């Protein structure tokens, strides 16, 4: 349960208002690194900026942050259609307001007339291991320029194909088992760029057949095998005398999170993992006991499941799914947010000596927990967005959650939604919704183990 989130959010906004351009620059930098966790950091930054642009009524910032959300969201396979629609509307409005180009540009316009009309991409298909890009008219070899980049430090191969004088309407991701990432986007107004990215070398051949560019892959490496010899500890929040958050229609957090935890346990067990629960019934378990249990079981990961809530008149507005990982964050806001989850078991906290404990956090564990949080968040959103409308992505955040303190393995606190929000609460007590969410979490776990 995170109370007063909104209040802190506003405090946060006013404090950070002067730093907008700094955050924007930081987000742009994250986008250049191309790793999944940096892209997620950028995504979160852009979303914060978007929120601030609304508060400050800053159109320029709004457009920039929307562009960032759409770009990073597409890379992460998050549904950002809502944002891209808003962006298109704003860009259209903005172009009306802009002054018309001056007469001196005329020569350029005359040149433009001689350039043949652009090729338009009509379809993207797979024929086994051959990617087919079909345009509205025949292509020539001169239009295609390709080059390969190898980033040794990140162990990434990038195969780039620039298709000149052609365009598509929106950037797209193309997926293929055995290849890390394939992206197609407008590089400049006349160039369509296809980037195939992989951690091992690929044998790629290209050919043109009339209107179709054919790119064939010979996959040298076998698909990654997931090591299922892993131990997972699932922690259903609260229990017994501690109901956790009590929300819409008096639904209780301890019940909802227990059912999701049980479902997740069932799915992970069926996929071959060893799974333990910190509580197997409606009983009270101290926070410190929960991580101690995970350490005793030699768990590879620890997932603590919670539901969120806000009081009073905000209850109808605030909803969304968030994942938190433990870090010695300096933000006062995050500390206060975490204090709400911690309050059930204050006496335990003093035992740890709070801040000194946070300073001892293992850097490797923070990075791994961050990655796990990203995979769990993506997993949940991916599964839920396919079946439900208006599933809100609250993002991946860091904070000093005591239930995670002391865990010797990557650990994440999942806030499955706001039990105080009428729609989200109804979903959280629905079996199908919980099953879908648990499946998404299990997929996130698998993705994490596959990559780490
Ligand atoms: Zn809780």
Coordinates of C-alpha atoms and ligand atoms in Angstrom, one line a residue:
X1 CA 0.0 0.0 0.0
X2 CA 1.4 3.4 -0.9
X3 CA -0.7 6.2 0.6
X4 CA -0.3 9.8 -0.3
X5 CA 1.4 9.0 -3.5
X6 CA -0.2 11.9 -5.2
X7 CA 0.9 14.4 -2.6
X8 CA 4.5 13.3 -3.0
X9 CA 4.2 13.2 -6.7
X10 CA 3.3 16.9 -6.7
X11 CA 6.1 17.7 -4.3
X12 CA 8.4 15.8 -6.6
X13 CA 7.1 17.7 -9.6
X14 CA 7.7 21.1 -8.1
X15 CA 11.1 20.2 -6.9
X16 CA 12.2 18.8 -10.2
X17 CA 10.6 21.4 -12.5
X18 CA 13.8 23.2 -13.0
X19 CA 15.6 20.1 -14.0
X20 CA 13.5 19.2 -17.0
X21 CA 16.1 19.8 -19.6
X22 CA 18.6 17.8 -17.6
X23 CA 16.3 14.9 -17.4
X24 CA 15.5 15.2 -21.1
X25 CA 19.2 15.0 -21.9
X26 CA 19.7 12.1 -19.6
X27 CA 16.8 10.2 -21.2
X28 CA 18.2 10.9 -24.7
X29 CA 21.5 9.4 -23.5
X30 CA 19.8 6.3 -22.1
X31 CA 18.2 5.8 -25.5
X32 CA 21.6 5.8 -27.2
X33 CA 22.9 3.0 -25.1
X34 CA 20.3 0.6 -26.6
X35 CA 20.2 -1.8 -23.6
X36 CA 16.8 -2.9 -22.3
X37 CA 17.3 -1.4 -18.8
X38 CA 18.5 1.9 -20.1
X39 CA 15.6 2.0 -22.5
X40 CA 13.3 1.4 -19.6
X41 CA 15.0 4.2 -17.6
X42 CA 14.5 6.5 -20.6
X43 CA 10.9 5.5 -20.8
X44 CA 10.3 6.3 -17.1
X45 CA 12.1 9.7 -17.5
X46 CA 9.9 10.6 -20.5
X47 CA 6.8 9.6 -18.6
X48 CA 7.8 11.8 -15.7
X49 CA 8.5 14.7 -18.1
X50 CA 5.1 14.1 -19.8
X51 CA 3.4 14.5 -16.4
X52 CA 5.3 17.6 -15.7
X53 CA 4.6 19.1 -19.1
X54 CA 0.9 18.7 -18.3
X55 CA 1.2 20.4 -14.9
X56 CA 3.4 23.2 -16.3
X57 CA 1.3 23.5 -19.5
X58 CA 4.5 23.3 -21.6
X59 CA 3.6 22.2 -25.2
X60 CA 7.2 21.9 -26.3
X61 CA 8.1 19.6 -23.4
X62 CA 4.9 17.7 -24.0
X63 CA 5.8 17.0 -27.6
X64 CA 9.4 16.0 -26.8
X65 CA 8.4 13.7 -23.9
X66 CA 5.7 12.1 -26.1
X67 CA 8.3 11.5 -28.9
X68 CA 10.4 9.8 -26.2
X69 CA 7.6 7.7 -24.8
X70 CA 6.7 6.5 -28.3
X71 CA 10.2 5.7 -29.3
X72 CA 11.2 3.9 -26.1
X73 CA 7.8 2.3 -25.7
X74 CA 8.1 0.7 -29.2
X75 CA 11.5 -0.7 -28.4
X76 CA 10.1 -2.2 -25.2
X77 CA 7.0 -3.6 -26.9
X78 CA 4.8 -1.5 -24.7
X79 CA 1.5 -0.4 -26.1
X80 CA 2.0 3.4 -26.6
X81 CA -0.8 4.0 -29.2
X82 CA -2.5 6.4 -26.8
X83 CA 0.6 8.5 -26.6
X84 CA 1.4 8.3 -30.3
X85 CA -2.1 9.5 -31.2
X86 CA -1.8 12.4 -28.8
X87 CA 1.6 13.2 -30.4
X88 CA 0.2 13.2 -33.9
X89 CA -2.6 15.6 -32.9
X90 CA -0.1 17.9 -31.2
X91 CA 2.4 17.9 -34.1
X92 CA -0.4 18.7 -36.5
X93 CA -1.6 21.6 -34.4
X94 CA 2.0 22.8 -34.0
X95 CA 2.7 22.8 -37.7
X96 CA -0.3 25.1 -38.3
X97 CA 1.2 27.6 -35.8
X98 CA 4.7 27.6 -37.3
X99 CA 5.6 30.4 -39.7
X100 CA 5.6 29.5 -43.4
X101 CA 9.0 28.9 -45.0
X102 CA 10.6 32.0 -46.5
X103 CA 11.1 32.6 -50.2
X104 CA 14.9 32.0 -50.1
X105 CA 14.2 28.3 -49.8
X106 CA 12.7 28.3 -53.2
X107 CA 15.8 26.8 -55.0
X108 CA 15.6 23.8 -52.7
X109 CA 12.0 23.3 -53.7
X110 CA 12.8 23.3 -57.4
X111 CA 15.4 20.6 -56.8
X112 CA 12.9 18.5 -54.8
X113 CA 10.6 18.4 -57.8
X114 CA 13.1 16.3 -59.7
X115 CA 13.4 13.6 -57.1
X116 CA 11.3 10.6 -57.9
X117 CA 8.4 9.9 -55.6
X118 CA 9.2 7.8 -52.5
X119 CA 8.8 4.1 -52.3
X120 CA 6.2 3.1 -49.8
X121 CA 6.5 0.0 -47.7
X122 CA 3.4 -2.1 -48.2
X123 CA 4.0 -5.2 -46.1
X124 CA 6.3 -7.1 -43.8
X125 CA 6.2 -10.9 -44.0
X126 CA 8.3 -14.0 -43.0
X127 CA 8.8 -16.9 -45.3
X128 CA 10.6 -19.3 -42.9
X129 CA 13.9 -17.6 -42.2
X130 CA 13.5 -15.0 -44.9
X131 CA 12.2 -11.5 -44.1
X132 CA 10.3 -10.0 -46.9
X133 CA 9.8 -6.2 -47.2
X134 CA 7.4 -5.5 -50.1
X135 CA 7.1 -2.0 -51.5
X136 CA 4.6 -0.3 -53.8
X137 CA 7.0 -0.4 -56.8
X138 CA 10.2 -2.2 -58.0
X139 CA 13.4 -1.6 -56.1
X140 CA 16.9 -1.4 -57.5
X141 CA 20.2 -2.5 -55.9
X142 CA 21.4 1.1 -55.8
X143 CA 18.7 1.9 -53.3
X144 CA 20.1 -0.4 -50.7
X145 CA 23.2 0.4 -48.6
X146 CA 24.2 -2.0 -45.9
X147 CA 26.9 -2.1 -43.2
X148 CA 27.8 -4.0 -40.0
X149 CA 28.7 -2.7 -36.6
X150 CA 30.3 -4.7 -33.9
X151 CA 30.3 -3.3 -30.4
X152 CA 32.8 -5.5 -28.6
X153 CA 32.2 -4.1 -25.1
X154 CA 28.5 -4.9 -25.3
X155 CA 29.0 -8.0 -27.5
X156 CA 26.5 -6.8 -30.0
X157 CA 26.4 -7.2 -33.8
X158 CA 24.3 -4.7 -35.7
X159 CA 23.4 -5.3 -39.3
X160 CA 22.1 -2.1 -40.8
X161 CA 20.2 -1.8 -44.1
X162 CA 19.4 1.7 -45.4
X163 CA 16.7 1.7 -48.0
X164 CA 16.9 5.0 -49.9
X165 CA 13.9 7.1 -51.0
X166 CA 11.4 5.0 -49.1
X167 CA 9.2 5.6 -46.2
X168 CA 6.9 4.0 -43.7
X169 CA 4.2 5.6 -41.6
X170 CA 5.3 4.5 -38.1
X171 CA 8.3 2.7 -36.6
X172 CA 7.8 -1.0 -36.1
X173 CA 9.4 -3.9 -34.2
X174 CA 9.7 -7.3 -35.9
X175 CA 10.4 -10.3 -33.8
X176 CA 12.2 -13.5 -34.7
X177 CA 13.1 -16.4 -32.4
X178 CA 16.9 -16.6 -32.1
X179 CA 17.5 -12.9 -32.9
X180 CA 17.8 -10.4 -30.2
X181 CA 16.1 -7.5 -32.0
X182 CA 14.9 -6.4 -35.4
X183 CA 13.8 -2.8 -35.9
X184 CA 12.5 -0.9 -38.8
X185 CA 12.2 2.9 -38.6
X186 CA 12.4 6.1 -40.7
X187 CA 16.0 7.2 -40.4
X188 CA 15.5 10.4 -42.3
X189 CA 12.7 11.7 -44.6
X190 CA 14.0 9.6 -47.5
X191 CA 15.6 6.6 -45.8
X192 CA 14.1 3.6 -44.2
X193 CA 16.5 1.9 -41.8
X194 CA 16.4 -1.8 -40.9
X195 CA 18.6 -2.8 -38.0
X196 CA 19.1 -6.4 -37.0
X197 CA 20.8 -6.8 -33.7
X198 CA 22.2 -9.9 -32.1
X199 CA 24.7 -11.0 -29.5
X200 CA 26.2 -13.5 -31.8
X201 CA 27.3 -13.2 -35.4
X202 CA 24.6 -13.8 -38.1
X203 CA 24.9 -14.9 -41.7
X204 CA 22.7 -12.5 -43.5
X205 CA 22.0 -12.4 -47.3
X206 CA 20.0 -9.9 -49.2
X207 CA 18.4 -10.0 -52.6
X208 CA 15.8 -8.0 -54.6
X209 CA 12.9 -9.6 -56.3
X210 CA 11.0 -6.9 -58.1
X211 CA 9.1 -5.0 -55.4
X212 CA 10.4 -7.1 -52.6
X213 CA 13.6 -6.9 -50.5
X214 CA 14.5 -10.3 -49.2
X215 CA 16.7 -10.7 -46.2
X216 CA 17.6 -14.3 -45.3
X217 CA 19.1 -15.4 -42.0
X218 CA 21.1 -18.4 -41.3
X219 CA 20.9 -18.8 -37.5
X220 CA 24.2 -20.2 -36.3
X221 CA 23.4 -20.5 -32.6
X222 CA 20.8 -22.8 -31.2
X223 CA 18.0 -20.9 -29.3
X224 CA 19.0 -20.2 -25.7
X225 CA 18.0 -22.9 -23.3
X226 CA 16.5 -21.7 -20.1
X227 CA 18.1 -23.2 -17.0
X228 CA 15.1 -24.2 -14.9
X229 CA 17.2 -25.5 -12.0
X230 CA 16.5 -22.3 -10.1
X231 CA 14.9 -21.6 -6.7
X232 CA 12.3 -18.9 -6.5
X233 CA 10.8 -17.5 -3.2
X234 CA 7.5 -15.8 -3.6
X235 CA 6.4 -13.6 -0.8
X236 CA 2.7 -12.8 -0.5
X237 CA 2.6 -9.5 1.4
X238 CA 1.0 -9.0 4.9
X239 CA -1.2 -11.8 6.3
X240 CA -2.9 -12.7 9.6
X241 CA -3.4 -9.7 11.9
X242 CA -2.0 -7.4 9.2
X243 CA -4.5 -7.1 6.4
X244 CA -2.4 -4.7 4.3
X245 CA -4.4 -2.1 2.4
X246 CA -8.1 -2.2 2.7
X247 CA -9.7 -0.8 -0.5
X248 CA -12.8 -0.6 -2.6
X249 CA -15.7 -2.7 -1.1
X250 CA -13.3 -3.5 1.8
X251 CA -11.3 -5.9 -0.4
X252 CA -8.1 -6.7 1.5
X253 CA -4.6 -6.7 0.1
X254 CA -3.5 -9.8 2.0
X255 CA -6.1 -11.9 0.3
X256 CA -5.6 -10.6 -3.2
X257 CA -1.8 -10.9 -3.2
X258 CA -1.9 -14.4 -1.7
X259 CA -4.1 -15.6 -4.5
X260 CA -1.8 -14.1 -7.1
X261 CA 1.3 -15.6 -5.3
X262 CA -0.3 -19.0 -5.2
X263 CA -1.2 -18.8 -8.9
X264 CA 2.4 -17.8 -9.7
X265 CA 3.8 -20.6 -7.7
X266 CA 1.6 -23.1 -9.6
X267 CA 2.7 -21.8 -13.0
X268 CA 6.4 -21.7 -12.1
X269 CA 6.3 -25.2 -10.6
X270 CA 4.6 -26.5 -13.7
X271 CA 7.5 -25.0 -15.8
X272 CA 10.0 -26.9 -13.7
X273 CA 11.3 -24.4 -11.1
X274 CA 11.6 -25.0 -7.4
X275 CA 9.3 -22.5 -5.7
X276 CA 8.8 -21.7 -2.0
X277 CA 6.3 -19.4 -0.3
X278 CA 7.1 -17.3 2.7
X279 CA 3.5 -17.9 3.9
X280 CA 1.3 -20.7 2.8
X281 CA -1.9 -19.5 4.6
X282 CA -3.4 -16.4 6.1
X283 CA -0.8 -15.9 8.8
X284 CA 1.4 -13.1 10.1
X285 CA 5.1 -13.3 9.1
X286 CA 7.6 -10.7 10.2
X287 CA 9.3 -8.8 7.4
X288 CA 12.8 -9.9 8.4
X289 CA 11.7 -13.5 8.6
X290 CA 10.7 -13.3 4.9
X291 CA 14.1 -12.5 3.5
X292 CA 15.8 -14.8 6.0
X293 CA 13.7 -17.6 4.7
X294 CA 14.7 -16.8 1.1
X295 CA 18.4 -16.8 2.2
X296 CA 18.0 -20.1 3.9
X297 CA 16.4 -21.6 0.8
X298 CA 19.3 -20.3 -1.3
X299 CA 16.8 -18.6 -3.6
X300 CA 18.0 -17.3 -6.9
X301 CA 15.3 -14.6 -6.8
X302 CA 12.8 -13.1 -4.3
X303 CA 9.5 -11.7 -5.4
X304 CA 7.3 -9.9 -2.9
X305 CA 3.8 -9.3 -4.0
X306 CA 1.7 -6.3 -2.8
X307 CA -1.3 -4.2 -3.8
X308 CA -1.4 -0.4 -3.5
X309 CA -4.1 2.0 -2.2
X310 CA -4.8 5.7 -1.8
X311 CA -7.3 7.4 0.5
X312 CA -10.5 9.3 -0.2
X313 CA -11.2 11.3 -3.3
X314 CA -8.1 10.2 -5.2
X315 CA -9.2 6.6 -5.1
X316 CA -11.2 6.9 -8.3
X317 CA -8.2 8.4 -10.2
X318 CA -5.1 6.6 -9.1
X319 CA -4.4 3.2 -10.5
X320 CA -1.5 1.3 -12.2
X321 CA 1.0 -1.5 -11.9
X322 CA 4.5 -0.8 -10.5
X323 CA 7.7 -2.7 -9.7
X324 CA 10.1 -1.6 -7.1
X325 CA 13.6 -2.7 -6.4
X326 CA 15.7 -2.0 -3.4
X327 CA 18.3 0.7 -3.6
X328 CA 19.9 3.2 -1.3
X329 CA 18.0 5.9 -3.1
X330 CA 18.6 9.5 -2.1
X331 CA 15.1 10.7 -3.1
X332 CA 13.1 11.7 0.0
X333 CA 9.9 10.9 -2.0
X334 CA 10.9 7.3 -2.6
X335 CA 11.8 6.9 1.1
X336 CA 8.4 8.2 2.1
X337 CA 6.6 5.9 -0.4
X338 CA 8.5 2.9 1.0
X339 CA 7.8 3.9 4.6
X340 CA 4.1 3.1 3.9
X341 CA 4.9 -0.5 3.0
X342 CA 7.3 -0.7 5.9
X343 CA 4.9 0.5 8.6
X344 CA 3.5 -2.9 9.4
X345 CA 6.7 -4.0 11.0
X346 CA 8.5 -0.9 12.3
X347 CA 10.2 -2.7 15.2
X348 CA 12.0 -5.0 12.9
X349 CA 13.5 -2.2 11.0
X350 CA 15.4 -0.7 13.8
X351 CA 17.2 -3.9 14.2
X352 CA 18.9 -3.4 10.9
X353 CA 20.2 0.0 11.6
X354 CA 18.4 1.4 8.6
X355 CA 20.7 3.6 6.6
X356 CA 23.9 1.7 7.4
X357 CA 22.3 -1.4 6.1
X358 CA 21.3 0.3 2.9
X359 CA 24.8 1.5 2.3
X360 CA 26.0 -2.1 2.5
X361 CA 23.8 -3.1 -0.4
X362 CA 25.6 -5.1 -3.0
X363 CA 26.0 -3.2 -6.2
X364 CA 25.6 -6.4 -8.3
X365 CA 22.4 -7.2 -6.6
X366 CA 21.0 -3.7 -7.3
X367 CA 21.7 -4.0 -11.0
X368 CA 20.3 -7.6 -11.1
X369 CA 17.2 -6.5 -9.1
X370 CA 16.6 -3.6 -11.5
X371 CA 16.7 -6.0 -14.5
X372 CA 14.4 -8.4 -12.7
X373 CA 12.0 -5.6 -12.0
X374 CA 12.0 -4.6 -15.7
X375 CA 11.3 -8.1 -16.9
X376 CA 8.5 -8.6 -14.3
X377 CA 6.9 -5.3 -15.3
X378 CA 7.1 -6.0 -19.0
X379 CA 5.8 -9.5 -18.4
X380 CA 2.7 -8.3 -16.5
X381 CA 1.9 -5.5 -18.9
X382 CA 2.5 -7.7 -22.0
X383 CA 0.1 -10.4 -20.7
X384 CA -2.6 -8.0 -19.4
X385 CA -2.6 -5.6 -22.3
X386 CA -3.6 -8.4 -24.7
X387 CA -6.8 -9.0 -22.8
X388 CA -7.7 -5.8 -20.9
X389 CA -8.1 -2.2 -21.7
X390 CA -6.6 0.7 -19.8
X391 CA -4.0 -1.3 -18.0
X392 CA -1.7 1.4 -16.6
X393 CA 2.0 1.2 -16.5
X394 CA 3.3 2.8 -13.3
X395 CA 6.9 2.0 -14.2
X396 CA 9.9 0.5 -12.5
X397 CA 11.1 2.4 -9.5
X398 CA 13.6 2.2 -6.8
X399 CA 13.1 2.6 -3.1
X400 CA 14.3 1.4 0.3
X401 CA 11.7 -1.3 1.0
X402 CA 12.5 -3.1 4.2
X403 CA 10.9 -6.3 3.1
X404 CA 13.6 -6.6 0.5
X405 CA 16.4 -5.6 2.9
X406 CA 18.6 -8.5 3.8
X407 CA 17.8 -10.6 0.8
X408 CA 21.1 -11.9 -0.6
X409 CA 19.6 -12.4 -4.1
X410 CA 18.0 -10.1 -6.7
X411 CA 14.7 -9.1 -5.2
X412 CA 11.7 -7.1 -6.4
X413 CA 8.5 -5.8 -4.8
X414 CA 5.6 -5.9 -7.2
X415 CA 2.6 -3.6 -6.6
X416 CA -0.1 -5.4 -8.6
X417 CA -2.4 -2.4 -8.7
X418 CA -4.5 -0.1 -6.6
X419 CA -7.1 -2.0 -4.5
X420 CA -8.7 1.4 -3.8
X421 CA -9.5 2.0 -7.5
X422 CA -13.0 0.7 -8.4
X423 CA -12.0 -0.8 -11.8
X424 CA -8.6 -2.1 -10.7
X425 CA -10.0 -3.6 -7.5
X426 CA -12.8 -5.4 -9.4
X427 CA -10.1 -6.9 -11.6
X428 CA -7.8 -7.8 -8.7
X429 CA -10.6 -10.0 -7.2
X430 CA -11.3 -11.6 -10.5
X431 CA -9.7 -15.1 -11.0
X432 CA -9.0 -14.7 -14.7
X433 CA -7.3 -11.3 -14.3
X434 CA -5.1 -12.7 -11.5
X435 CA -4.2 -15.8 -13.6
X436 CA -3.3 -13.6 -16.6
X437 CA -1.1 -11.4 -14.3
X438 CA 0.6 -14.5 -12.7
X439 CA 1.3 -15.8 -16.2
X440 CA 2.8 -12.5 -17.1
X441 CA 5.0 -12.5 -14.0
X442 CA 6.1 -16.1 -14.8
X443 CA 7.0 -15.0 -18.3
X444 CA 9.0 -12.2 -16.8
X445 CA 10.9 -14.6 -14.5
X446 CA 11.7 -16.8 -17.6
X447 CA 12.9 -13.8 -19.6
X448 CA 15.1 -12.7 -16.6
X449 CA 16.7 -16.2 -16.3
X450 CA 17.2 -16.4 -20.1
X451 CA 19.2 -13.2 -20.1
X452 CA 21.1 -13.4 -16.8
Ligands
LIG1 ZN1 1.6 -4.1 0.9

